[in-house]
Coordinates of N, CA and C and ligand atoms in Angstrom, one line a residue:
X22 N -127.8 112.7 201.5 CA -128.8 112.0 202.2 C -128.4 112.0 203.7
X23 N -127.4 111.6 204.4 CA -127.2 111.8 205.5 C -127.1 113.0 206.3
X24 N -128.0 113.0 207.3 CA -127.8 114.3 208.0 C -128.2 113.8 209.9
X25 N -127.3 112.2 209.8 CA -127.0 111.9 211.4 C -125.5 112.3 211.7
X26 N -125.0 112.1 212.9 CA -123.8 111.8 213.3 C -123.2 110.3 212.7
X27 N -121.8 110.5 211.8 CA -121.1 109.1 211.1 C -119.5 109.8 211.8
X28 N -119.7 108.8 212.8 CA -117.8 108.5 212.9 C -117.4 107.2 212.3
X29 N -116.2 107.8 211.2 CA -116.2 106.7 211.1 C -114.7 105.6 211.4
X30 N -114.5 104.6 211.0 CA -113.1 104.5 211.2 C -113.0 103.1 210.8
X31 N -112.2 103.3 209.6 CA -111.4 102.5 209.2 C -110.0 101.7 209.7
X32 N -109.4 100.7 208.8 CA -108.4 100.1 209.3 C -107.9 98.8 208.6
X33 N -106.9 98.3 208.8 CA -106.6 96.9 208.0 C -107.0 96.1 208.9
X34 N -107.3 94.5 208.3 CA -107.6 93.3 209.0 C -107.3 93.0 210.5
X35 N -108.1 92.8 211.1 CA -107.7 92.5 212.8 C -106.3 93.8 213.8
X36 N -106.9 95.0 213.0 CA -106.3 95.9 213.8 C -107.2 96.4 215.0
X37 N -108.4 95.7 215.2 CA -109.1 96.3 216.6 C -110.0 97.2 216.3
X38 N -110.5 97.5 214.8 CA -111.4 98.1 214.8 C -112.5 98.2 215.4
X39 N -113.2 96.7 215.4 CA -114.1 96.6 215.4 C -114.6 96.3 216.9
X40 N -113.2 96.1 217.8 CA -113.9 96.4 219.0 C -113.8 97.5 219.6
X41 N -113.0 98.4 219.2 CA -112.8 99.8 219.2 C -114.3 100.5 219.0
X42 N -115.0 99.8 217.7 CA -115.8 100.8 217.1 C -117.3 100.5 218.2
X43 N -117.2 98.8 218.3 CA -118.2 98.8 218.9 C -118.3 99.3 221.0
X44 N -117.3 99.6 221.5 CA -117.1 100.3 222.6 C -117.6 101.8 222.7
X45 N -116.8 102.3 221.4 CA -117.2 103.9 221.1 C -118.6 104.0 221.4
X46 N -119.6 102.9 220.1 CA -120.6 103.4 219.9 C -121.4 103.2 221.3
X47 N -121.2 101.8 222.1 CA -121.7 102.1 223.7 C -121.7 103.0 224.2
X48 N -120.3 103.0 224.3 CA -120.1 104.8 225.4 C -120.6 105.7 224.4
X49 N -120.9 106.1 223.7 CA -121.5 107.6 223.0 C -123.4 107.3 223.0
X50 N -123.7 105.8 223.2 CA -125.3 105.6 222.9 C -125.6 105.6 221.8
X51 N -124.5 105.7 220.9 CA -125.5 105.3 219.1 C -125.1 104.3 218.6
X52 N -125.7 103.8 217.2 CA -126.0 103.1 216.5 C -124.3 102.3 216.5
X53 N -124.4 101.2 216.4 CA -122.7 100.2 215.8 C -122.7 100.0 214.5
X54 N -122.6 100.6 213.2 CA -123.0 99.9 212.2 C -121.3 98.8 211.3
X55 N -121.3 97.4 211.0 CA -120.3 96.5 211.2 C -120.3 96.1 209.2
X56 N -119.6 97.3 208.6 CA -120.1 97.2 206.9 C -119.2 96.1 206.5
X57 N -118.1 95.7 207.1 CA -117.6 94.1 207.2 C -118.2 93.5 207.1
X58 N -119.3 93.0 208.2 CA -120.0 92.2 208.3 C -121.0 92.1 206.8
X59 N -121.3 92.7 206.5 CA -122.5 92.9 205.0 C -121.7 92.3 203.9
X60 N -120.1 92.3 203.9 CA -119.4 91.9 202.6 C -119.6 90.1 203.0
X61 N -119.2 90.4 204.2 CA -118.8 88.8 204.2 C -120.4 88.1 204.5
X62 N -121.7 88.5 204.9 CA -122.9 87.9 204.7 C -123.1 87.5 203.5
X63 N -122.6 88.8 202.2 CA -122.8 88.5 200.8 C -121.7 87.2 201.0
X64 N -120.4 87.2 201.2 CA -119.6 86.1 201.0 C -120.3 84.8 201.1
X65 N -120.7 84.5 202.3 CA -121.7 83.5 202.9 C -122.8 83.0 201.9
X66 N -123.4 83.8 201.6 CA -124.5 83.5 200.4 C -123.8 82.6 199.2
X67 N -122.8 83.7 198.7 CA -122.0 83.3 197.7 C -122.0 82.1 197.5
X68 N -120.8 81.6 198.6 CA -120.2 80.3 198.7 C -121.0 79.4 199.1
X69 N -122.2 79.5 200.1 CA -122.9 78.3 200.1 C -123.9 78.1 198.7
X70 N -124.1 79.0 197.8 CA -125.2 79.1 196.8 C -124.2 77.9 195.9
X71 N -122.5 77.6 196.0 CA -122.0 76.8 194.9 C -121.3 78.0 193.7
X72 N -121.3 79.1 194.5 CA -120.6 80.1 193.0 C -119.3 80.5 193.8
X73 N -118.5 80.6 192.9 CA -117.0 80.9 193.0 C -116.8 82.6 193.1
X74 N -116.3 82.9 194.0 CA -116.2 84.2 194.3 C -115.8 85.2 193.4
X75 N -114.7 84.8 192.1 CA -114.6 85.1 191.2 C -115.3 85.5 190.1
X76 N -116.2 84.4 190.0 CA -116.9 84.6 189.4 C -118.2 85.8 188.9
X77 N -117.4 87.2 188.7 CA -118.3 88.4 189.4 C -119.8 88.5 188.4
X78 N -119.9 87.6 187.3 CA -121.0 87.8 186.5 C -122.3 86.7 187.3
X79 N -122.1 85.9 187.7 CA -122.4 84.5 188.4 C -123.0 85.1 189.9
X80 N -122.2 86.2 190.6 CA -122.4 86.5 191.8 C -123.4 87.8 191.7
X81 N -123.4 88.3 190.9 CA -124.4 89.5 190.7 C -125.7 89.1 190.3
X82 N -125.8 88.0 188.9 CA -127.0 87.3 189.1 C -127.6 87.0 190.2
X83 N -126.8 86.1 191.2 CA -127.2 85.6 192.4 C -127.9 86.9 193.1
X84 N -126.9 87.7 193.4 CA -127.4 89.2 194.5 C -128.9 89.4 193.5
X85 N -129.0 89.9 192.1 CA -130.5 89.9 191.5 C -131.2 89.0 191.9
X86 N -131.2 88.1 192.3 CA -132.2 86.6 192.8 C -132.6 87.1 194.7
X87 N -131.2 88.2 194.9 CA -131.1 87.7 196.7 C -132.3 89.2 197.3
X88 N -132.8 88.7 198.1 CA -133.3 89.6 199.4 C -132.0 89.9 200.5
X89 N -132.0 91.5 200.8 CA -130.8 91.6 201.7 C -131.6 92.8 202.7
X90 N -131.4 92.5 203.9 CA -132.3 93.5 204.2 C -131.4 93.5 205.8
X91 N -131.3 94.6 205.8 CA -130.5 95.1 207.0 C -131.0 96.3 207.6
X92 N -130.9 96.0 209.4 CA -131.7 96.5 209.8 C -131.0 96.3 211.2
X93 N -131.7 97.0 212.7 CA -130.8 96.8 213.4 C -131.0 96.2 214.4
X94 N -130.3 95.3 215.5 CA -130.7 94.6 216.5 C -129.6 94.2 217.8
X95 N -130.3 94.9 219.2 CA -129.1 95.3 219.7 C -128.6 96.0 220.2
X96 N -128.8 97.6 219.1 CA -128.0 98.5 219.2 C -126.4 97.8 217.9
X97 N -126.6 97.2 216.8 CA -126.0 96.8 216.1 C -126.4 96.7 214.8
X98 N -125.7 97.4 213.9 CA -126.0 96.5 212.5 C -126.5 95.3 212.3
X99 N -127.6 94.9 211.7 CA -127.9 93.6 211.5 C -128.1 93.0 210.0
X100 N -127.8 91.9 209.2 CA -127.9 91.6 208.0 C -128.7 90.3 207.7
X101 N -129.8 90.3 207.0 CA -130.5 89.0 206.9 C -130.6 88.8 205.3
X102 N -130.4 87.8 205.0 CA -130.5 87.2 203.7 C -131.3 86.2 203.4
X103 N -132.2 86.8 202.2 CA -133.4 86.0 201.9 C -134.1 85.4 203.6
X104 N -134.2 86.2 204.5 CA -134.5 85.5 205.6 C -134.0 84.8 206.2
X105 N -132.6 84.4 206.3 CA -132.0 84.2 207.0 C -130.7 84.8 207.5
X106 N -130.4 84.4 209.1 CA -129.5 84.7 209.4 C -127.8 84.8 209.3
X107 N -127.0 85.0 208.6 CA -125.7 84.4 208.1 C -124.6 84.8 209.4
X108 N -125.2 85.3 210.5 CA -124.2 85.9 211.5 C -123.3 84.6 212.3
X109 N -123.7 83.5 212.4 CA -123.2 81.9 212.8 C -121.4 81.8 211.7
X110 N -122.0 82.3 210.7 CA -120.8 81.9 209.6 C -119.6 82.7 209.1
X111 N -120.3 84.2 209.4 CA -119.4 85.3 209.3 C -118.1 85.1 209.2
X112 N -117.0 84.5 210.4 CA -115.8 84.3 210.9 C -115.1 83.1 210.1
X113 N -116.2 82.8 209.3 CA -115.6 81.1 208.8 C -114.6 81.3 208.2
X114 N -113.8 80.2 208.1 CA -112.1 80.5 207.0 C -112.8 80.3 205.6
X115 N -113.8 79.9 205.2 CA -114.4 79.7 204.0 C -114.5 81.5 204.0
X116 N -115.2 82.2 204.6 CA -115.5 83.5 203.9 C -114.5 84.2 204.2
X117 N -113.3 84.1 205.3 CA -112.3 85.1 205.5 C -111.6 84.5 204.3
X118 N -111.2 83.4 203.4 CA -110.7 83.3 202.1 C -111.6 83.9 201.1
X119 N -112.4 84.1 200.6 CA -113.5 84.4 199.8 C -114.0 85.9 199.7
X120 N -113.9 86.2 201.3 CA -114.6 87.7 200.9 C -113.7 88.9 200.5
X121 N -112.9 88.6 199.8 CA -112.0 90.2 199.5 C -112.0 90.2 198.0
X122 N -112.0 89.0 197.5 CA -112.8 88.6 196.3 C -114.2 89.3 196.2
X123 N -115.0 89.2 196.7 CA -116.3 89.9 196.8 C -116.3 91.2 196.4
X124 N -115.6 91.3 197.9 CA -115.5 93.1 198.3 C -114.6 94.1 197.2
X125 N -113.9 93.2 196.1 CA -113.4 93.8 194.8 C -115.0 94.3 193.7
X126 N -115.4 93.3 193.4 CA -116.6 94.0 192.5 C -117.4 95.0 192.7
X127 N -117.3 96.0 191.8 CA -117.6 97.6 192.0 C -119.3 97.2 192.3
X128 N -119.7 96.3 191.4 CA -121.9 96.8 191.7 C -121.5 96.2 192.9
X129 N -121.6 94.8 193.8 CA -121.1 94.5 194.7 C -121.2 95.8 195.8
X130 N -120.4 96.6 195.6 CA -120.0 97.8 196.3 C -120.9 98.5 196.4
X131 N -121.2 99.1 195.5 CA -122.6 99.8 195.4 C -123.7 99.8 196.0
X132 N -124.2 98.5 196.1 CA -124.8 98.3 196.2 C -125.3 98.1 198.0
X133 N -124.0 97.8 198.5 CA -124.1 97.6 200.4 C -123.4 98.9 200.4
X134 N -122.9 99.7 199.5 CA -122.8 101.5 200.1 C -124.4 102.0 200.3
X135 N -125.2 102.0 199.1 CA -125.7 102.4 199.2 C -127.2 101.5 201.0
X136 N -126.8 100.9 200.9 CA -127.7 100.5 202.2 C -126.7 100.9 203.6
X137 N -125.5 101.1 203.5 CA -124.9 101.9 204.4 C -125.6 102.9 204.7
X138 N -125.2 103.7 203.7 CA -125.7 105.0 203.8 C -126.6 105.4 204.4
X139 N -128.1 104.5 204.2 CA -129.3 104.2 204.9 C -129.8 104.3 206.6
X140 N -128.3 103.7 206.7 CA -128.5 103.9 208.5 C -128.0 105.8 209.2
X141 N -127.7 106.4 208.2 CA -127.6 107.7 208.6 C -128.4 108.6 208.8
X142 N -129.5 108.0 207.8 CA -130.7 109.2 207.7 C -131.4 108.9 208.6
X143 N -131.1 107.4 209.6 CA -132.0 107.5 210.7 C -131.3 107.5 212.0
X144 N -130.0 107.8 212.1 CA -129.4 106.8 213.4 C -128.2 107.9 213.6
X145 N -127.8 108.4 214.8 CA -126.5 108.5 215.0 C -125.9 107.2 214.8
X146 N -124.5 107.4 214.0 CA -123.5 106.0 214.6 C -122.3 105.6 214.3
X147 N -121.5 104.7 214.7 CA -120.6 104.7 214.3 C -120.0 103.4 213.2
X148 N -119.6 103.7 212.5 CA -119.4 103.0 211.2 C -118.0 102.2 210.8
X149 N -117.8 101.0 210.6 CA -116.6 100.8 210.7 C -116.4 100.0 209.4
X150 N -115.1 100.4 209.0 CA -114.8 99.4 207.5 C -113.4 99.9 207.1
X151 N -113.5 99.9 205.9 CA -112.6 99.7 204.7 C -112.4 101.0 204.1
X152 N -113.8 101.8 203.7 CA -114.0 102.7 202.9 C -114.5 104.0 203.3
X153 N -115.0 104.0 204.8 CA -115.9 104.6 205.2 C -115.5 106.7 205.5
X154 N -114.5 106.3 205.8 CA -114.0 108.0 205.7 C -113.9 108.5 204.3
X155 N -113.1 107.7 203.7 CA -112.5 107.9 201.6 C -114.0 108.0 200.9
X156 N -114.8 107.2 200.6 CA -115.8 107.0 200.2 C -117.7 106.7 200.7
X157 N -117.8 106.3 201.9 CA -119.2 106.2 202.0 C -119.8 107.4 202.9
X158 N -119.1 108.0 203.6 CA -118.9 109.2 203.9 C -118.1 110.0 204.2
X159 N -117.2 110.5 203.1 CA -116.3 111.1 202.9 C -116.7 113.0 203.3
X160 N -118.0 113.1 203.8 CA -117.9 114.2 204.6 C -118.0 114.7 206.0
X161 N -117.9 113.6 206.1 CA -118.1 113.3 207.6 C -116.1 114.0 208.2
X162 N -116.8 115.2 209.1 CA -115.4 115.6 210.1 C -115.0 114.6 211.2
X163 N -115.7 113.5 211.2 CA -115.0 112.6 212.1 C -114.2 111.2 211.5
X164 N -113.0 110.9 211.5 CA -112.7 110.1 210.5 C -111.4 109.2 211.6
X165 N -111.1 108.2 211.9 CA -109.9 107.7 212.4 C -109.8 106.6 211.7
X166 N -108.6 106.3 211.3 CA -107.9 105.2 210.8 C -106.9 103.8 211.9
X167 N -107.0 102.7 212.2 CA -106.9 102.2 213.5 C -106.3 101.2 212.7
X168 N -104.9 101.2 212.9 CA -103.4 100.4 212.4 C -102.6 99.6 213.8
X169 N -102.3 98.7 212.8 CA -101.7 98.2 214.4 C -100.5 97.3 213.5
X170 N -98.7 96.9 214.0 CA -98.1 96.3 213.4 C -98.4 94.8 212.8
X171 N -98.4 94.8 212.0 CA -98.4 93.6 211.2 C -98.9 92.4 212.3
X172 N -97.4 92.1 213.5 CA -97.4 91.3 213.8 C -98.1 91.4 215.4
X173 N -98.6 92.3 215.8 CA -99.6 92.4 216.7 C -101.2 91.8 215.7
X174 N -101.1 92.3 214.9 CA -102.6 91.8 213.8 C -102.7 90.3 214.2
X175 N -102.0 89.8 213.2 CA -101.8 88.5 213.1 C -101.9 87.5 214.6
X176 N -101.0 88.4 215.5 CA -101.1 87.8 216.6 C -103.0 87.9 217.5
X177 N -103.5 88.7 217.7 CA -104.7 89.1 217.7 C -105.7 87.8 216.6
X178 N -105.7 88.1 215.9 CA -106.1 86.8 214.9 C -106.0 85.5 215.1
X179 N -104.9 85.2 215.8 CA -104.6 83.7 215.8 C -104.9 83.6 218.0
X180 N -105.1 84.5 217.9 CA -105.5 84.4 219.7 C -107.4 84.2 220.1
X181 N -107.3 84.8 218.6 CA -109.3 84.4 218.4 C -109.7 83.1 217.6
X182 N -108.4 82.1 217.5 CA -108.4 80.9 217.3 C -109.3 80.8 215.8
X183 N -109.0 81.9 215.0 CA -109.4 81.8 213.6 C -108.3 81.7 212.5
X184 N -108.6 80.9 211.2 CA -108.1 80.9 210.0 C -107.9 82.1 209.3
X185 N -107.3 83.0 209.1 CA -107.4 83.8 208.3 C -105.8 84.9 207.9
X186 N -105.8 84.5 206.6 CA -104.7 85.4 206.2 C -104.7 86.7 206.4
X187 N -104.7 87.3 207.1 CA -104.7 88.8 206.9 C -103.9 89.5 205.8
X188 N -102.6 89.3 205.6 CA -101.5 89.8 204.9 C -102.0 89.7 203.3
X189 N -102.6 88.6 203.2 CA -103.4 88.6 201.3 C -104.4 89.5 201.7
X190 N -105.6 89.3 202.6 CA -106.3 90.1 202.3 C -106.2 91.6 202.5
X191 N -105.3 91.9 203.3 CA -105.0 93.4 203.4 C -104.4 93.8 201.7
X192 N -103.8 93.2 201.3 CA -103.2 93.2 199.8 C -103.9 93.8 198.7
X193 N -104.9 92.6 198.8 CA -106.3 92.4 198.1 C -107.1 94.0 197.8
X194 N -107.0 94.3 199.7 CA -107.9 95.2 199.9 C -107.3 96.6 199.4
X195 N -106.1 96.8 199.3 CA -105.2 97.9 199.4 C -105.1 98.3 197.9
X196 N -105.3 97.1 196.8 CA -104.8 97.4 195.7 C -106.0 97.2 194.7
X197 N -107.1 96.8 195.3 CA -108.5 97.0 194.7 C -108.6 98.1 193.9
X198 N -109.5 98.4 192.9 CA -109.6 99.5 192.0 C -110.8 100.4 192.6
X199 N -111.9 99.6 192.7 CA -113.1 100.5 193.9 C -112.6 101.2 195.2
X200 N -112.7 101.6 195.2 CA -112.7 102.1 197.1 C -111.9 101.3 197.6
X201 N -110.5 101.5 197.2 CA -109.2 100.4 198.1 C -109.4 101.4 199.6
X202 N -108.5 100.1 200.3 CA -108.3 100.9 201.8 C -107.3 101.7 201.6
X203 N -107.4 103.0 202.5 CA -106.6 103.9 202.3 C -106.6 104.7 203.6
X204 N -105.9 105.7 203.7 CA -105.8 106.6 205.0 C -106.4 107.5 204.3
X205 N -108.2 108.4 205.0 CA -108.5 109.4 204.2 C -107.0 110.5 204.5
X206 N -107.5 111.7 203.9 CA -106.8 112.5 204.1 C -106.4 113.4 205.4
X207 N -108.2 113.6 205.9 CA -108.5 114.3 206.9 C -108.7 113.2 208.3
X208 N -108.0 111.6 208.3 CA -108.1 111.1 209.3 C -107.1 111.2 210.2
X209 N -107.6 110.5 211.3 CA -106.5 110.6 212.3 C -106.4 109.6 212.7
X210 N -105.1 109.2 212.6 CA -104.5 107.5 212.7 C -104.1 107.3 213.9
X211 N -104.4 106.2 214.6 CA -104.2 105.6 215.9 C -103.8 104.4 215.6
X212 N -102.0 104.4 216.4 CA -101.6 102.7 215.8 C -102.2 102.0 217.3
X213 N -102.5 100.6 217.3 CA -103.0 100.7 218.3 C -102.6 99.8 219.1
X214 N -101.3 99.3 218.4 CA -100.6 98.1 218.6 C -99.8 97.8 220.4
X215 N -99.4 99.2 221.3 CA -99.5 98.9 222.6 C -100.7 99.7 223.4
X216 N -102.2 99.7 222.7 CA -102.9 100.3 223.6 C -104.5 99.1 224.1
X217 N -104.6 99.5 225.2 CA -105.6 98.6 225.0 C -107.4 99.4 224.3
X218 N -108.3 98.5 224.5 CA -109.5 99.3 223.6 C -110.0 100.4 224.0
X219 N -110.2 100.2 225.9 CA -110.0 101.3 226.1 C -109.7 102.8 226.1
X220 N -107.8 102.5 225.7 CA -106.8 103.9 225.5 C -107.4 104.3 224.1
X221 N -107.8 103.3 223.3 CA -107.7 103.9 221.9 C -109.5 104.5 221.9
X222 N -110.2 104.2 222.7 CA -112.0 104.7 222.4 C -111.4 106.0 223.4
X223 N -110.6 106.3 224.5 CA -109.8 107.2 225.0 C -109.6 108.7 224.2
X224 N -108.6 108.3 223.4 CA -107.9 108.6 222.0 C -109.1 109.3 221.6
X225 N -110.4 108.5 221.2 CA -111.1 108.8 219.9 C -111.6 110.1 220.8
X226 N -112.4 109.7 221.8 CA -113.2 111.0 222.5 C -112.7 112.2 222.8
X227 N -111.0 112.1 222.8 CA -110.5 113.3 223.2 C -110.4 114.0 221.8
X228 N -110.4 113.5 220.7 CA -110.4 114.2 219.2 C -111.6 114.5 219.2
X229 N -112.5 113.5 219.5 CA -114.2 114.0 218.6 C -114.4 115.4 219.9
X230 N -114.1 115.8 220.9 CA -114.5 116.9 221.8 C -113.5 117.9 221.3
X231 N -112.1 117.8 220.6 CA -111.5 119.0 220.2 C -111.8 119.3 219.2
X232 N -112.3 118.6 218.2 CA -113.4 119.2 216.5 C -114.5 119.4 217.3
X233 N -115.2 119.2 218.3 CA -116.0 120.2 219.0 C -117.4 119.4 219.2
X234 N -117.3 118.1 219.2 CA -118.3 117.3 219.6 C -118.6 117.6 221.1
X235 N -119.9 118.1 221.2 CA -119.9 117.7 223.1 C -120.7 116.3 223.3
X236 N -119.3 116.0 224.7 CA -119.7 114.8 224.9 C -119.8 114.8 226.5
X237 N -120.9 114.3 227.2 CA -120.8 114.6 228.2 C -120.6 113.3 229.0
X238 N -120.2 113.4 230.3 CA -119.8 112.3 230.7 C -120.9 111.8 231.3
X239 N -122.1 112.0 231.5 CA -122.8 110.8 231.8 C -123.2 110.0 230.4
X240 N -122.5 110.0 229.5 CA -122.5 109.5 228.1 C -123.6 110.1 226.9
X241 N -124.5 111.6 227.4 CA -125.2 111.7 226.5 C -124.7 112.3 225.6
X242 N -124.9 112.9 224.3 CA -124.0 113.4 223.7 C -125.3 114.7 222.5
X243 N -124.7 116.3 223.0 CA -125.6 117.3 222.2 C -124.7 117.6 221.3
X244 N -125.0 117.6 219.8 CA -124.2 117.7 218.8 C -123.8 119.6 219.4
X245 N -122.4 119.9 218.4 CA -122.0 121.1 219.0 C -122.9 122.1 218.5
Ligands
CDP83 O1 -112.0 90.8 210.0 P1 -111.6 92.2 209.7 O2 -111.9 93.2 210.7 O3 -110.3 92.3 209.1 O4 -112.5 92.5 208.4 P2 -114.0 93.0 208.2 O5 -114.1 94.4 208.7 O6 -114.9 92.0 208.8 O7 -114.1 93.0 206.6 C1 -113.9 91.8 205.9 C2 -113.6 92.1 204.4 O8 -114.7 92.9 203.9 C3 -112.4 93.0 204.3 O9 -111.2 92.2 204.2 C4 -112.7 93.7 202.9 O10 -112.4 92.9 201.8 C5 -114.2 93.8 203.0 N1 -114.7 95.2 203.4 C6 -114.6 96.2 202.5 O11 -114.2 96.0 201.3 N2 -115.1 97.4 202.7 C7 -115.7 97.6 203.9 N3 -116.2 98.9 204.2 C8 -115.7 96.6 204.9 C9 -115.2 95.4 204.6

């Protein structure tokens, strides 16, 4: 089904993905798509509906009951549920505890893969997650993986004045049965732990022009 441009790039919890990803996609002019963000919207639902994250029989009913419709605003991924907005709650320590739980249930998965996927057949863009090089488009020649030491993470985390374990949920995420996090094969890893966002969207452009992307510097970009 895809036949846009998908860079994608993965990474563990609060390694700078995601400002990384959304810089790239500025400077290049396409799409930001934030497949994070879609786990932890479902989180949000979850937990305010009264169901236990665990509970994966309980939460799938619920997703049968739910409207999810994603779409873009911005120049961003956007996620609305049953008509509303869940973007206010995203960051909460309620869903940073709760969504890796989620993001284990295979339909769960499925199911925001396949509305991933969606944004390719119309959009150049760049994609950021968990799974995105390994599994949601694992043919994509553009793939980087964005790691940063433990304790740069953490420290990053707790400088955005949020709750959140990283170290379980990277755990969580690592040892999942679905589409754990992983280094694809064909990625290219950037630790990113002394660079700023910058050096690392830097990084990314000097790879995507040597696999032969042209990228031009008034930022338009003619596939090769
Ligand atoms: O805050 P951080 O950047 O660490 O995480 P995120 O990208 O917002 O993703 C939140 C959670 O969603 C992760 O810890 C994973 O459990 C899950 N996730 C996933 O399983 N697959 C993805 N493609 C994206 C996120």
């Amino acid at each position: 089904m895809e036949n846009h441009l998908v860079i994608a790039i993965d990474g563990p919890a609060a390694s700078g993905k995601s400002s990384v990803a959304r810089a790239l996609a500025r400077r290049l002019e396409i799409l930001y798509v934030n497949t994070g963000a879609m786990y932890r919207a479902v989180t949000w639902h979850v937990v305010a509906s009264g169901i236990s994250s665990k509970d994966s029989e309980a939460v799938l009913k619920l997703l049968g009951e739910t409207r999810i419709v994603c779409g873009v605003y911005e120049g961003q991924s956007n996620i609305l549920i049953n008509g509303a907005d869940p973007n206010p709650y995203l960051l909460s320590e309620e869903v940073n505890a709760n969504v890796s739980n989620i993001a284990t249930i295979p339909e769960v998965r499925r199911q925001l893969v396949d509305l991933q996927r969606v944004y390719a057949v119309d959009f150049d863009n760049v994609m950021e997650g968990r799974d995105i090089g390994s599994a949601v488009f694992p043919e994509t020649p553009y793939k980087f993986y964005i790691d940063a030491s433990p304790e740069v993470r953490l420290m990053r985390r707790q400088r955005q004045g949020l709750q959140d374990s990283i170290s379980a949920r990277d755990r969580q995420d690592s040892s999942r049965r679905t589409s754990p996090l992983i280094i694809a094969e064909d990625a290219h890893v950037i630790d990113s732990s002394h660079l700023t966002i910058d050096g690392v969207v830097g990084e990314i452009i000097g790879r995507l022009k040597l696999k032969g992307l042209k990228i031009l510097d008034c930022t338009s970009r003619i596939a090769a």
